[in-house]
CSV table of C-alpha atoms and ligand atoms in Angstrom, one decimal:
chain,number,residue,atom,x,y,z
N,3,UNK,CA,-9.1,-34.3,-9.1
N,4,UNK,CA,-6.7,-34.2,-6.4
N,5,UNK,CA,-8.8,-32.9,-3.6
N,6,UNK,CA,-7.7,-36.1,-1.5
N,7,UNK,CA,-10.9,-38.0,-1.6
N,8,UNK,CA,-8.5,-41.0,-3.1
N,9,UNK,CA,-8.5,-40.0,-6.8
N,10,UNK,CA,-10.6,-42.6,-9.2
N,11,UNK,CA,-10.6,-40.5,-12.1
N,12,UNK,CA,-7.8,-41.5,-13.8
N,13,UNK,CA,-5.1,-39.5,-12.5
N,14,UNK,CA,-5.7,-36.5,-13.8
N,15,UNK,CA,-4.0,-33.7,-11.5
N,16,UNK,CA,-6.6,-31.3,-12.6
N,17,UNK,CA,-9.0,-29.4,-10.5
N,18,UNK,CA,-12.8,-30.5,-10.8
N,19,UNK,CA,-14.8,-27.1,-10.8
N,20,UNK,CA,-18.3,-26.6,-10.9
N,21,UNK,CA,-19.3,-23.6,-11.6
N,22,UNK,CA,-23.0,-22.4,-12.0
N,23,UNK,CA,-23.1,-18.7,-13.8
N,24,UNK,CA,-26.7,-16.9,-13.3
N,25,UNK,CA,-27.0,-15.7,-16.6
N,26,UNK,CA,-26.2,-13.7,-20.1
N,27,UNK,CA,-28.0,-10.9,-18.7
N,28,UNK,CA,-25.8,-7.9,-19.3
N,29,UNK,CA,-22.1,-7.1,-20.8
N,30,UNK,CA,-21.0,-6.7,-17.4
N,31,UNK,CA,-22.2,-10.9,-17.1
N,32,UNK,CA,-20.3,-11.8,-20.6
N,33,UNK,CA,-16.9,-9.7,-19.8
N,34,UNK,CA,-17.4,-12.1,-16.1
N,35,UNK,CA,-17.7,-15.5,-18.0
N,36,UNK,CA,-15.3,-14.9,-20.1
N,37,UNK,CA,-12.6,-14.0,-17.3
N,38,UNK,CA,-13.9,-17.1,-14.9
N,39,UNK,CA,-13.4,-19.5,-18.4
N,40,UNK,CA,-10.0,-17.8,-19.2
N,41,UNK,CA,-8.8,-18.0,-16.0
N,42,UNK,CA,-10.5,-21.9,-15.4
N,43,UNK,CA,-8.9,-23.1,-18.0
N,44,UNK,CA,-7.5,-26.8,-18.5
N,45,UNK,CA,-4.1,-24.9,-19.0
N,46,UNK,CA,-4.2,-23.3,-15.9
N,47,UNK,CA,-5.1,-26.6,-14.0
N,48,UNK,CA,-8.5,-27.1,-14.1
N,49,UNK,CA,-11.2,-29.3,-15.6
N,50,UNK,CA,-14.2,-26.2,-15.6
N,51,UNK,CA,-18.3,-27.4,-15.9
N,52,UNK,CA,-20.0,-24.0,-16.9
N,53,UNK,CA,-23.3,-23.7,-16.9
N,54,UNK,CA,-25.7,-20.6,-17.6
N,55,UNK,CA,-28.8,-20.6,-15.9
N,56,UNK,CA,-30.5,-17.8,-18.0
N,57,UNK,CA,-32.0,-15.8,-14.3
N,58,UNK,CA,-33.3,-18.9,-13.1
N,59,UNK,CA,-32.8,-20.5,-9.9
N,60,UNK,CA,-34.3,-23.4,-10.5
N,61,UNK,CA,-31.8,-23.7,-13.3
N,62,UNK,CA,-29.1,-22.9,-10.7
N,63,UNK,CA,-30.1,-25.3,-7.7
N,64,UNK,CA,-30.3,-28.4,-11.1
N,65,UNK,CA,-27.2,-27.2,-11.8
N,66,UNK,CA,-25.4,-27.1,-7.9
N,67,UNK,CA,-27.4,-30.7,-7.5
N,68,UNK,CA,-25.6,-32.0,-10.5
N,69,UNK,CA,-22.2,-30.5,-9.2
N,70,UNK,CA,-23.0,-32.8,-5.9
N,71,UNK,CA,-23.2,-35.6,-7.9
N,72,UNK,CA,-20.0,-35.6,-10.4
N,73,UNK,CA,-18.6,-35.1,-7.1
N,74,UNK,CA,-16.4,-31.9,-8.0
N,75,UNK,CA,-14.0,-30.6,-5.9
N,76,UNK,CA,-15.5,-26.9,-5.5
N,77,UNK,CA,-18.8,-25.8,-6.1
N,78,UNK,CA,-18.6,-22.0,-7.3
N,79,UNK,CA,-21.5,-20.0,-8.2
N,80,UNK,CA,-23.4,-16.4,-8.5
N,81,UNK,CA,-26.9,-16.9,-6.7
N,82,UNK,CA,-29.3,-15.2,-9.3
N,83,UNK,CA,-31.3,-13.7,-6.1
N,84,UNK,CA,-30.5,-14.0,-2.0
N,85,UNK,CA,-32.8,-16.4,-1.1
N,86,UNK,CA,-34.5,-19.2,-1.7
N,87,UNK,CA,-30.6,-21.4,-1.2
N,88,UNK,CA,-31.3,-23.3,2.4
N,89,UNK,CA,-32.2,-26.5,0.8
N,90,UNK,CA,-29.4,-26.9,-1.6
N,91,UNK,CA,-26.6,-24.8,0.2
N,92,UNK,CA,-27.6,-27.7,2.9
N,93,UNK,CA,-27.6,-30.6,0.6
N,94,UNK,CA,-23.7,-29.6,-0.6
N,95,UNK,CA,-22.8,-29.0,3.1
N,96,UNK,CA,-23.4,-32.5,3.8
N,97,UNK,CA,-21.7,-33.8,0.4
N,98,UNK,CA,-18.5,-31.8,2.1
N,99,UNK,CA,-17.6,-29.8,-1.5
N,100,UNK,CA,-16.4,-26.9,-0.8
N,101,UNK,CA,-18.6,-23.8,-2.2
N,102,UNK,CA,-17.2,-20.7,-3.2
N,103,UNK,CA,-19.3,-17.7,-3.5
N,104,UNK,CA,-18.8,-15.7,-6.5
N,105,UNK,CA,-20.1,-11.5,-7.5
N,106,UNK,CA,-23.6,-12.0,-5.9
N,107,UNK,CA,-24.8,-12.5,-2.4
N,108,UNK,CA,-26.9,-15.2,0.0
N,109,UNK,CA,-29.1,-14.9,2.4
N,110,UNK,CA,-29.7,-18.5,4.4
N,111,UNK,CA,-30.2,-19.7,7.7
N,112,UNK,CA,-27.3,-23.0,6.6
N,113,UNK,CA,-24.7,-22.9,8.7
N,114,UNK,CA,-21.4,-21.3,7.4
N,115,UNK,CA,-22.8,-22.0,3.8
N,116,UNK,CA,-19.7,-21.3,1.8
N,117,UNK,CA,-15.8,-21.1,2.5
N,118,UNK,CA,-14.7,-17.8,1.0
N,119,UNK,CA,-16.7,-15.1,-1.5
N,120,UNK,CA,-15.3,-13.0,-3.4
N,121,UNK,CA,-17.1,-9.6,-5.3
N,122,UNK,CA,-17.5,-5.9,-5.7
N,123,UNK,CA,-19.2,-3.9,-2.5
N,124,UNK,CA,-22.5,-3.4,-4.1
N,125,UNK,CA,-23.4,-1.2,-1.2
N,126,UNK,CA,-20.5,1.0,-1.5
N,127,UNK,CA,-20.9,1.3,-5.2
N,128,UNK,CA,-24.7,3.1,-4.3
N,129,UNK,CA,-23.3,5.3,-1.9
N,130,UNK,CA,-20.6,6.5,-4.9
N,131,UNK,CA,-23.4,7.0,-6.9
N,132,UNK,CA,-26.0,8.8,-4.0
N,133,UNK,CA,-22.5,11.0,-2.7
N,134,UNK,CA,-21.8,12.5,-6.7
N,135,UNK,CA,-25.5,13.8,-6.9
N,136,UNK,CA,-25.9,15.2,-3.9
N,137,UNK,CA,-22.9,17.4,-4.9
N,138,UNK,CA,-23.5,17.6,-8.4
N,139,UNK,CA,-27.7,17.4,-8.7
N,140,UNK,CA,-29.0,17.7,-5.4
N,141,UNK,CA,-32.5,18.6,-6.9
N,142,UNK,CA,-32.7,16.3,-9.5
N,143,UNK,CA,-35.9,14.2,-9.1
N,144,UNK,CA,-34.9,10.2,-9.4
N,145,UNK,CA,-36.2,7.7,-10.9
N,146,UNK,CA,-34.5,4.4,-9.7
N,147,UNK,CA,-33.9,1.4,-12.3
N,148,UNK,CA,-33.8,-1.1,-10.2
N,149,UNK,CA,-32.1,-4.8,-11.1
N,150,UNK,CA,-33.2,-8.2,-10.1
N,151,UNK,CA,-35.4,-7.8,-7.2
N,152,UNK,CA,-33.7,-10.0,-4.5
N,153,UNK,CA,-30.3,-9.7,-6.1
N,154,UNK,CA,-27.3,-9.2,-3.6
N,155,UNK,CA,-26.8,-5.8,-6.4
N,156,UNK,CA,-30.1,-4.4,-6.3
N,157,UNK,CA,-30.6,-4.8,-2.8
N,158,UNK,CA,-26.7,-3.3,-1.4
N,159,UNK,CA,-27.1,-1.0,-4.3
N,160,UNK,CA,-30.5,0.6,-3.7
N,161,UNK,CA,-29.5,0.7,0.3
N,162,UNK,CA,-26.2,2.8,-0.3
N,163,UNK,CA,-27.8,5.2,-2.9
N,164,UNK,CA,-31.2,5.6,-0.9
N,165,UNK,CA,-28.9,6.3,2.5
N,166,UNK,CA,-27.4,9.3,0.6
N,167,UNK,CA,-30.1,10.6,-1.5
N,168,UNK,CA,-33.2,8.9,-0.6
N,169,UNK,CA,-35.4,11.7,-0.6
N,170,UNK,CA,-34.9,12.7,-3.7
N,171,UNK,CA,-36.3,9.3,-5.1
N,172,UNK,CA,-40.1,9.7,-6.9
N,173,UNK,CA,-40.3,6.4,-8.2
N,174,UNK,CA,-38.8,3.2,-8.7
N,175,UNK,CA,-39.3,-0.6,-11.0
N,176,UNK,CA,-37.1,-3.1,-11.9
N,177,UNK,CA,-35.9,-3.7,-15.2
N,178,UNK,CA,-34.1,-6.9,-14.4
N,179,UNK,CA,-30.2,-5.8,-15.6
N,180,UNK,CA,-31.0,-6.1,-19.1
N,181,UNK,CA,-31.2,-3.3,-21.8
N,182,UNK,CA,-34.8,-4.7,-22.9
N,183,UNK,CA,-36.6,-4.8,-19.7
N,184,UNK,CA,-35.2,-1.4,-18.9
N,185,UNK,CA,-36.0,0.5,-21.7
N,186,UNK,CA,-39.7,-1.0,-21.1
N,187,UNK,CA,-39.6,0.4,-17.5
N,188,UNK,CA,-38.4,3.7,-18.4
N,189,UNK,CA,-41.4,4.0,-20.9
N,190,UNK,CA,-43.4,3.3,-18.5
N,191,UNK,CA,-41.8,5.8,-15.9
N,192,UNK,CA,-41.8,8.9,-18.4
N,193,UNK,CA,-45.6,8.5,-18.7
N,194,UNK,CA,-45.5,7.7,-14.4
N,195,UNK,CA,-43.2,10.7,-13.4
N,196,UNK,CA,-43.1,13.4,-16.3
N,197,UNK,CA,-41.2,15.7,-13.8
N,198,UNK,CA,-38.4,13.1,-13.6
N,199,UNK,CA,-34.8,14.7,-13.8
N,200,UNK,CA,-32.4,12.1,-13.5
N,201,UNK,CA,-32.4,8.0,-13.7
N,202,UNK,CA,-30.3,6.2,-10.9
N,203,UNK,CA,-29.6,2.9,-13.1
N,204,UNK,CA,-28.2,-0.3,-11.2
N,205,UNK,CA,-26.2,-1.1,-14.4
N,206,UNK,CA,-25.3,-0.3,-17.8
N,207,UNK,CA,-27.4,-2.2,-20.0
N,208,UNK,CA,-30.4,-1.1,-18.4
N,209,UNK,CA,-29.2,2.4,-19.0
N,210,UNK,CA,-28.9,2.0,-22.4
N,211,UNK,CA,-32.0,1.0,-22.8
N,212,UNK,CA,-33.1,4.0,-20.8
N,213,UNK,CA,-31.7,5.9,-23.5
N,214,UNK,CA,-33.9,4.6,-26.5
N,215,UNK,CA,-37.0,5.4,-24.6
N,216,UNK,CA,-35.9,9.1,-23.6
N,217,UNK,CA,-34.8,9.6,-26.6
N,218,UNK,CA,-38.1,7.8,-28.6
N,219,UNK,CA,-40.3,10.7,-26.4
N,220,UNK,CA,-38.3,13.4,-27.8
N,221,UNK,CA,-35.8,14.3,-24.7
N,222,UNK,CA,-32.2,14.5,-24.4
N,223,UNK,CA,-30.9,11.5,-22.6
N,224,UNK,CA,-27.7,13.2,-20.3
N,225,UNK,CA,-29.1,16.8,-19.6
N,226,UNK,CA,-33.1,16.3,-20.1
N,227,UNK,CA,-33.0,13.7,-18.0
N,228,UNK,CA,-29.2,12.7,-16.3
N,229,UNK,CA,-27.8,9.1,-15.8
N,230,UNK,CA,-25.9,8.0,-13.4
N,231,UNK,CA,-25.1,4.2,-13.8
N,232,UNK,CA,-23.0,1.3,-12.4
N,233,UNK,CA,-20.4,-1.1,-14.6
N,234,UNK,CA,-18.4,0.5,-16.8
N,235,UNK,CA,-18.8,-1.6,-19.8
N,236,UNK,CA,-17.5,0.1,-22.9
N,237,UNK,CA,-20.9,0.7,-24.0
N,238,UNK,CA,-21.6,2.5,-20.6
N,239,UNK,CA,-18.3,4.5,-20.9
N,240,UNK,CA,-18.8,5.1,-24.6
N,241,UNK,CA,-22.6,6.8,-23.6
N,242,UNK,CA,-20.3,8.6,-21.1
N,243,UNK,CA,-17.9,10.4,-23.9
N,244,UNK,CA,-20.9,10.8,-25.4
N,245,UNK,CA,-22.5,13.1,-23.1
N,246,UNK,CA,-25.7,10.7,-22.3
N,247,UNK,CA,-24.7,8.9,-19.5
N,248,UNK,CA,-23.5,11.7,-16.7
N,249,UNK,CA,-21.4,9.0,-14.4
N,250,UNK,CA,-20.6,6.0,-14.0
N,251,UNK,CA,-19.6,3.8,-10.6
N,252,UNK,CA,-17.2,0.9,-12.0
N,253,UNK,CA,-18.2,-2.6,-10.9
N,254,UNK,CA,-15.2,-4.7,-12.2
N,255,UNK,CA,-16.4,-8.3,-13.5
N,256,UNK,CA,-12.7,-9.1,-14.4
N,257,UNK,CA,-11.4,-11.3,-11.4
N,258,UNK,CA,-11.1,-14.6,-12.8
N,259,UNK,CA,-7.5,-15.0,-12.3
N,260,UNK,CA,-8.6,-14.0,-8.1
N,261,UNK,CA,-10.9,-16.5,-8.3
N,262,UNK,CA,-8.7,-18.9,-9.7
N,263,UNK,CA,-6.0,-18.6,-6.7
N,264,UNK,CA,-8.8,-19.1,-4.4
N,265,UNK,CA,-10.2,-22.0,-5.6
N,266,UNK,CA,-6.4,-23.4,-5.7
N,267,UNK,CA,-6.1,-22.7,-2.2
N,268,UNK,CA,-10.0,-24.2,-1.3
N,269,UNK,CA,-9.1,-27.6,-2.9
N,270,UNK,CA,-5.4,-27.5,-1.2
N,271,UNK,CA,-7.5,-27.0,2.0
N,272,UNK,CA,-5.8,-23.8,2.6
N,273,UNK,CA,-7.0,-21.2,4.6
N,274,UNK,CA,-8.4,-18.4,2.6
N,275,UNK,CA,-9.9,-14.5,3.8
N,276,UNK,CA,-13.9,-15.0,4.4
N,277,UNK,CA,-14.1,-12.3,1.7
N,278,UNK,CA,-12.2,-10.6,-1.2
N,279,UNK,CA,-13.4,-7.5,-2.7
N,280,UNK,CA,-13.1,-6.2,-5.8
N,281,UNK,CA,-12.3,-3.1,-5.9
N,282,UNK,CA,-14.1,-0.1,-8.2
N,283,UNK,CA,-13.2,3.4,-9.8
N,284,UNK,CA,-15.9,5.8,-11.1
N,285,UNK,CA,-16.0,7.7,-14.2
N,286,UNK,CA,-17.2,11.7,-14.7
N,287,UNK,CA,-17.9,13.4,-18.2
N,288,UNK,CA,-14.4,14.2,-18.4
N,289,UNK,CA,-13.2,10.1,-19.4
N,290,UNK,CA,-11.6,10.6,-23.4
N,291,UNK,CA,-12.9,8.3,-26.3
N,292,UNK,CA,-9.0,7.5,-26.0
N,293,UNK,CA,-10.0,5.7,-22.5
N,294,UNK,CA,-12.9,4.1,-23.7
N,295,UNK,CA,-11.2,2.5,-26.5
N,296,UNK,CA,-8.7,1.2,-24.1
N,297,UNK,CA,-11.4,-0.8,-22.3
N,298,UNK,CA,-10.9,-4.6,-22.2
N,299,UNK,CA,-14.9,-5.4,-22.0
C,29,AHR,O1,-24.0,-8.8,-9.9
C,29,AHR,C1,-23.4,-7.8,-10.7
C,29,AHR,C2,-24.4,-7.2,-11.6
C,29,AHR,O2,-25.0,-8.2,-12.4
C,29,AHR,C3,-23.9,-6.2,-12.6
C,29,AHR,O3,-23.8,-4.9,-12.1
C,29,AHR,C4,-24.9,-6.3,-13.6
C,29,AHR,O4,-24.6,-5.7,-14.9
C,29,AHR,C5,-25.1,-7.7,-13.7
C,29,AHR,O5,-26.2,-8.1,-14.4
């Protein structure tokens, strides 16, 4: 590394990154990995340890110790949940590695617990979502598919959509951002809240799966039941073209080459903005296969 600490690996010029990825849990998390690794790549000046922690913190905090130990130069990671960081985020403070927060959220009482973070407004995406059916189905009764309770998305998310349409909410349950869980939730909701009208998903996946259980009890997934959803995976866009989903609030996972910059400048000791944010589209019925086809993820 060359983050000044004296250099005793060999002279390598490269960047030491550690970098601790929540999960697999969605496309939305594979089209992310696959930017951060493109754009962390020896090539480009860094020597990159990935690890997956499959949704589990205590795979993430083994991970973040293990970065304090190799002695990295930056730290960056998605926190799987907000909480639940104090000890760790503390322990990292007092190794002096810099930590980069990346996509998700924390919540901790540490001290100025990371240098920069950079993501999409999670909040802002809900409100998107809450502001296109109160103009478009303002008496639609939602169901909300919730993702990882405690997740910086679930949390903003729900927040900005129930500020907007809150009332017209009639039930909600998690189905933890992947296509499984949520097709298991919304079998479960159909036989809770038969006079459900719409689905407020917090992400694709989940909203595919959504789709095989309307459609396994015989309804029509898009105008039984509408579906408004947040990515913008190809498979979300695709159900768009398709009629099923209704709309879609983008949450781009393709910032690797931000990132990148950022960590540059975080090992250089440069100053760096607090916070970078990614910025979204959305997506109506009237997106052409032509469009989706286009899509890089
Ligand atoms: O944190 C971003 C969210 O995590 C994405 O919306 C979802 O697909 C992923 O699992």
């Amino acid at each position: 590394g060359d983050g000044g600490d004296g250099g005793d690996e060999g002279g390598s010029d490269l960047i030491r990154v550690g970098f601790s990825q929540l999960g697999a849990e969605s496309g939305w998390r594979t089209a992310n990995t696959e930017s951060v690794k493109e754009s962390l790549s020896e090539d480009a000046g860094f020597d990159l340890t990935f690890v997956d922690a499959q949704q589990k913190q205590e795979n993430q905090i083994k991970a973040l110790r293990d970065f304090v130990a190799q002695d990295v130069d930056v730290i960056a990671f998605s926190p799987v949940i907000e909480t639940g960081w104090d000890e760790v985020l503390q322990e990292i403070k007092d190794s002096g590695i810099p930590v980069v927060l990346v996509d998700r959220t924390v919540d901790t009482t540490v001290d100025d617990p990371f240098v920069t973070w950079i993501g999409a407004d999670f909040k802002a995406e809900g409100t998107t979502a809450g502001e296109w059916v109160a103009e478009n189905a303002p008496d639609a009764k939602i169901f909300e598919l919730q993702g990882t309770l405690g997740s910086g998305a679930q949390v903003d998310r729900e927040e900005g959509f129930g500020e907007v349409v809150g009332e017209q909410i009639i039930g909600k349950a998690s189905g933890n951002f992947t296509r499984a869980e949520g097709k298991t939730a919304v079998e479960a909701a159909l036989q809770a809240y038969p006079d459900m009208t719409m689905i407020f998903t917090h992400n694709d996946d989940m909203g595919l799966g959504a789709i095989e259980a309307i459609e396994a009890a015989g309804k029509v997934p898009g105008k039984d039941i509408q579906i408004v959803s947040v990515d913008g995976v190809r498979d979300g866009l695709q159900a768009l073209v398709d009629k099923k989903f209704n709309y879609v609030v983008e949450c781009n996972p393709v910032f690797g080459d931000q990132l990148a910059e950022l960590i540059t400048k975080v090992a250089d000791g440069e100053d760096v903005p607090k916070e970078t944010i990614v910025i979204d589209k959305a997506f109506d019925q009237t997106i052409t296969q032509a469009d989706v086809d286009a899509r890089a993820y």
